[in-house]
Short mmCIF file of C-alpha atoms in Angstrom, two decimals:
data_model
loop_
_atom_site.label_atom_id
_atom_site.label_comp_id
_atom_site.label_asym_id
_atom_site.label_seq_id
_atom_site.Cartn_x
_atom_site.Cartn_y
_atom_site.Cartn_z
CA THR J 1 -60.06 19.97 50.86
CA SER J 2 -58.50 19.31 47.57
CA GLU J 3 -61.66 20.59 45.69
CA ARG J 4 -61.54 24.03 47.61
CA ALA J 5 -57.51 24.17 46.86
CA LEU J 6 -58.48 23.50 43.08
CA ARG J 7 -61.02 26.34 43.10
CA TYR J 8 -58.55 28.77 44.72
CA ARG J 9 -56.00 27.95 42.13
CA GLU J 10 -58.50 28.59 39.28
CA ALA J 11 -59.47 31.82 40.74
CA ASP J 12 -55.78 32.88 41.06
CA LEU J 13 -55.16 31.96 37.62
CA ALA J 14 -58.16 33.84 36.46
CA ARG J 15 -56.90 36.90 38.41
CA VAL J 16 -53.41 36.64 36.79
CA GLN J 17 -55.00 36.40 33.47
CA GLN J 18 -57.05 39.54 33.88
CA ILE J 19 -54.26 41.49 35.31
CA GLY J 20 -52.12 40.47 32.33
CA GLN J 21 -55.09 40.64 29.87
CA VAL J 22 -54.19 37.29 28.55
CA GLY J 23 -57.21 35.07 27.44
CA GLY J 24 -56.67 31.25 28.14
CA VAL J 25 -58.12 28.66 25.74
CA GLU J 26 -58.19 24.72 25.89
CA VAL J 27 -59.27 22.68 22.97
CA ASP J 28 -59.86 19.15 23.35
CA LEU J 29 -58.69 17.64 20.07
CA THR J 30 -59.57 13.96 20.64
CA GLU J 31 -63.10 14.17 19.06
CA GLY J 32 -63.51 17.20 17.15
CA PHE J 33 -62.71 20.57 18.68
CA ARG J 34 -64.35 21.07 22.02
CA ASN J 35 -63.48 24.40 23.37
CA ARG J 36 -63.05 25.77 26.78
CA ARG J 37 -62.52 29.64 27.17
CA SER J 38 -61.40 31.37 30.23
CA PRO J 39 -63.32 34.56 31.32
CA GLU J 40 -60.61 36.82 30.17
CA TYR J 41 -60.73 35.44 26.75
CA LEU J 42 -64.23 36.11 26.55
CA VAL J 43 -63.69 39.54 27.51
CA ILE J 44 -60.97 39.88 24.62
CA HIS J 45 -63.31 38.35 22.21
CA GLY J 46 -66.26 40.38 23.20
CA LEU J 47 -68.31 37.20 24.23
CA PRO J 48 -70.83 36.65 26.99
CA PRO J 49 -70.13 34.46 30.02
CA ASP J 50 -71.97 31.43 28.48
CA ALA J 51 -69.88 31.23 25.38
CA ALA J 52 -67.03 29.51 27.44
CA HIS J 53 -67.69 26.13 25.57
CA GLU J 54 -68.64 27.93 22.06
CA SER J 55 -68.31 25.66 18.96
CA HIS J 56 -65.41 25.48 16.59
CA GLU J 57 -67.74 27.06 13.96
CA ALA J 58 -68.58 30.14 16.27
CA TRP J 59 -64.99 30.85 16.57
CA VAL J 60 -64.50 30.59 12.86
CA ALA J 61 -67.32 32.88 12.06
CA ARG J 62 -65.97 35.68 14.41
CA ILE J 63 -62.73 35.86 12.40
CA HIS J 64 -62.41 38.66 9.97
CA PRO J 65 -63.53 37.52 6.55
CA ASP J 66 -60.26 38.59 5.25
CA ASP J 67 -58.39 36.30 7.66
CA ARG J 68 -60.76 33.49 7.91
CA GLU J 69 -59.88 30.78 5.61
CA ARG J 70 -55.96 31.36 6.26
CA THR J 71 -56.61 31.06 10.03
CA GLU J 72 -58.75 28.03 10.03
CA ARG J 73 -56.49 26.21 7.65
CA GLN J 74 -53.34 26.81 9.73
CA PHE J 75 -55.15 25.65 12.89
CA ILE J 76 -56.33 22.48 11.31
CA GLU J 77 -53.01 21.97 9.70
CA ALA J 78 -51.19 22.37 12.90
CA ALA J 79 -53.62 19.95 14.78
CA ASN J 80 -53.28 17.36 12.16
CA GLY J 81 -49.43 17.72 11.75
CA ASP J 82 -46.55 17.02 13.95
CA VAL J 83 -45.89 20.26 15.52
CA ARG J 84 -45.97 21.10 19.14
CA ASP J 85 -45.69 25.08 19.10
CA TYR J 86 -48.61 26.81 17.33
CA SER J 87 -48.77 30.65 16.86
CA ILE J 88 -50.68 33.00 14.63
CA GLU J 89 -52.00 36.39 14.30
CA TYR J 90 -55.43 37.31 12.89
CA ARG J 91 -58.15 39.72 13.17
CA ILE J 92 -61.62 39.12 14.78
CA VAL J 93 -64.79 41.26 14.54
CA ARG J 94 -66.10 41.44 18.13
CA PRO J 95 -69.66 40.49 18.33
CA ASN J 96 -70.52 42.64 21.25
CA ASP J 97 -69.32 46.06 19.75
CA GLY J 98 -68.50 45.25 16.06
CA GLN J 99 -64.85 46.27 16.71
CA VAL J 100 -62.18 44.74 14.51
CA ARG J 101 -59.47 43.64 17.01
CA TRP J 102 -56.10 41.90 16.32
CA ILE J 103 -55.43 38.64 18.25
CA SER J 104 -52.03 37.01 18.93
CA VAL J 105 -52.08 33.26 19.81
CA LYS J 106 -49.41 31.28 21.46
CA ALA J 107 -50.28 27.63 22.19
CA GLU J 108 -49.05 24.20 22.64
CA ILE J 109 -50.40 21.06 21.21
CA GLU J 110 -50.18 17.95 23.43
CA ARG J 111 -49.92 14.48 21.62
CA ASP J 112 -49.98 10.86 22.45
CA PRO J 113 -46.87 8.70 21.69
CA GLU J 114 -47.79 8.18 18.42
CA GLY J 115 -48.07 11.76 17.71
CA ARG J 116 -51.99 11.97 17.76
CA PRO J 117 -53.28 15.32 18.81
CA LEU J 118 -54.85 15.33 22.38
CA ARG J 119 -55.29 19.03 23.55
CA LEU J 120 -54.25 22.45 22.51
CA VAL J 121 -53.47 24.80 25.54
CA GLY J 122 -52.75 28.50 24.80
CA ALA J 123 -53.15 32.21 25.40
CA HIS J 124 -54.74 34.92 23.51
CA ILE J 125 -53.54 38.42 23.67
CA ASP J 126 -55.06 41.40 21.95
CA ILE J 127 -52.52 43.12 19.98
CA THR J 128 -54.61 45.83 18.25
CA ASP J 129 -52.72 48.94 19.91
CA ARG J 130 -49.45 47.27 18.69
CA LYS J 131 -50.62 46.89 15.19
CA HIS J 132 -52.05 50.28 15.01
CA ALA J 133 -48.64 51.59 16.12
CA GLU J 134 -46.81 49.68 13.53
CA GLN J 135 -49.31 50.86 10.90
CA ASN J 136 -48.65 54.59 12.05
CA ILE J 137 -45.00 53.88 11.64
CA ARG J 138 -45.36 52.62 8.09
CA GLU J 139 -47.48 55.55 7.09
CA SER J 140 -45.18 57.93 8.59
CA GLU J 141 -42.23 56.37 6.70
CA GLU J 142 -44.23 56.34 3.59
CA ARG J 143 -44.93 60.26 4.02
CA PHE J 144 -41.28 60.75 4.50
CA ARG J 145 -40.25 58.82 1.41
CA LEU J 146 -42.94 60.78 -0.75
CA VAL J 147 -41.56 63.99 0.57
CA SER J 148 -38.04 63.42 0.34
CA GLU J 149 -37.97 61.67 -3.21
CA SER J 150 -39.73 64.82 -4.56
CA ALA J 151 -37.54 67.27 -2.52
CA PRO J 152 -35.35 69.64 -4.70
CA VAL J 153 -32.52 69.10 -2.41
CA MET J 154 -29.93 66.21 -1.71
CA LEU J 155 -31.10 64.01 1.16
CA TRP J 156 -29.45 61.15 2.52
CA MET J 157 -28.73 59.28 5.98
CA GLY J 158 -25.60 57.22 6.67
CA ASP J 159 -23.80 55.85 9.64
CA ALA J 160 -20.11 56.65 10.94
CA GLN J 161 -18.68 53.43 9.16
CA GLY J 162 -19.88 55.08 5.70
CA LYS J 163 -22.91 52.85 5.23
CA CYS J 164 -25.76 54.52 3.48
CA LEU J 165 -29.31 53.98 5.21
CA TYR J 166 -31.13 56.25 2.60
CA ILE J 167 -30.35 58.42 -0.36
CA ASN J 168 -33.07 60.34 -2.23
CA ARG J 169 -33.74 60.44 -5.66
CA LEU J 170 -31.70 63.59 -6.44
CA LEU J 171 -28.46 62.39 -4.63
CA ARG J 172 -28.72 58.93 -6.08
CA GLU J 173 -28.69 60.60 -9.60
CA PHE J 174 -25.73 62.74 -8.47
CA TRP J 175 -23.77 59.91 -7.06
CA GLY J 176 -24.78 57.46 -9.93
CA VAL J 177 -26.09 55.05 -7.48
CA ALA J 178 -29.30 52.74 -8.26
CA LEU J 179 -31.93 52.39 -5.71
CA GLU J 180 -31.32 48.67 -5.07
CA ASP J 181 -27.51 49.45 -4.34
CA VAL J 182 -28.14 52.10 -1.91
CA SER J 183 -27.43 49.79 1.11
CA GLU J 184 -23.81 48.54 -0.39
CA PHE J 185 -22.71 52.21 -1.33
CA ASN J 186 -20.25 53.57 0.91
CA TRP J 187 -20.66 57.30 0.91
CA SER J 188 -16.89 57.91 1.95
CA SER J 189 -15.88 56.65 -1.31
CA SER J 190 -17.02 59.90 -3.01
CA LEU J 191 -14.78 61.96 -0.93
CA HIS J 192 -11.77 63.60 -2.08
CA THR J 193 -8.69 62.06 -0.42
CA GLU J 194 -7.61 65.43 1.09
CA SER J 195 -11.02 66.00 2.58
CA ARG J 196 -11.63 62.43 3.88
CA GLU J 197 -9.53 62.74 7.03
CA THR J 198 -10.71 66.05 7.92
CA LEU J 199 -14.39 65.09 7.35
CA PHE J 200 -14.11 61.94 9.35
CA ALA J 201 -12.35 63.88 12.41
#
């Protein structure tokens, strides 16, 4: 029957979401915000199975305090505006374990011919590992910068075309290059004419 086929399709969709760790969300925008969350969404957000139709206020309360005002404002502005594509990244505090998790949302807002919002359909993905990796890279780069800027030797990085990627403080002073001019400085310009061909070769 068609009802049985629909159940099979919904089961397949739930399985795909579980495999891909993608949480599905649907928000009816015609009268307030009526939510429908997929099982994988509930897992990502640390919610019990009976929270599939949680209130808008429950979602807002779960958002990290530092991200809450911005996140809710952008959601309401998108729904009340004229955009179709909606995306945002924000943190939540999961109620089941208290963990802070980063969520990436990609969604589409369906509208009637007059542009009034009807429904939001989208996907929630936990990007916490990616955010931590980005933070680790930033911290590593900052450690390198602190060490290299105070090093008693001249350090620099450049490409084969002569573009400078980095010059530490000691070498900037030696070459007479301001920090803000590093990306425009051509290190090969400092070479003696007789040395240039040999060095490039």
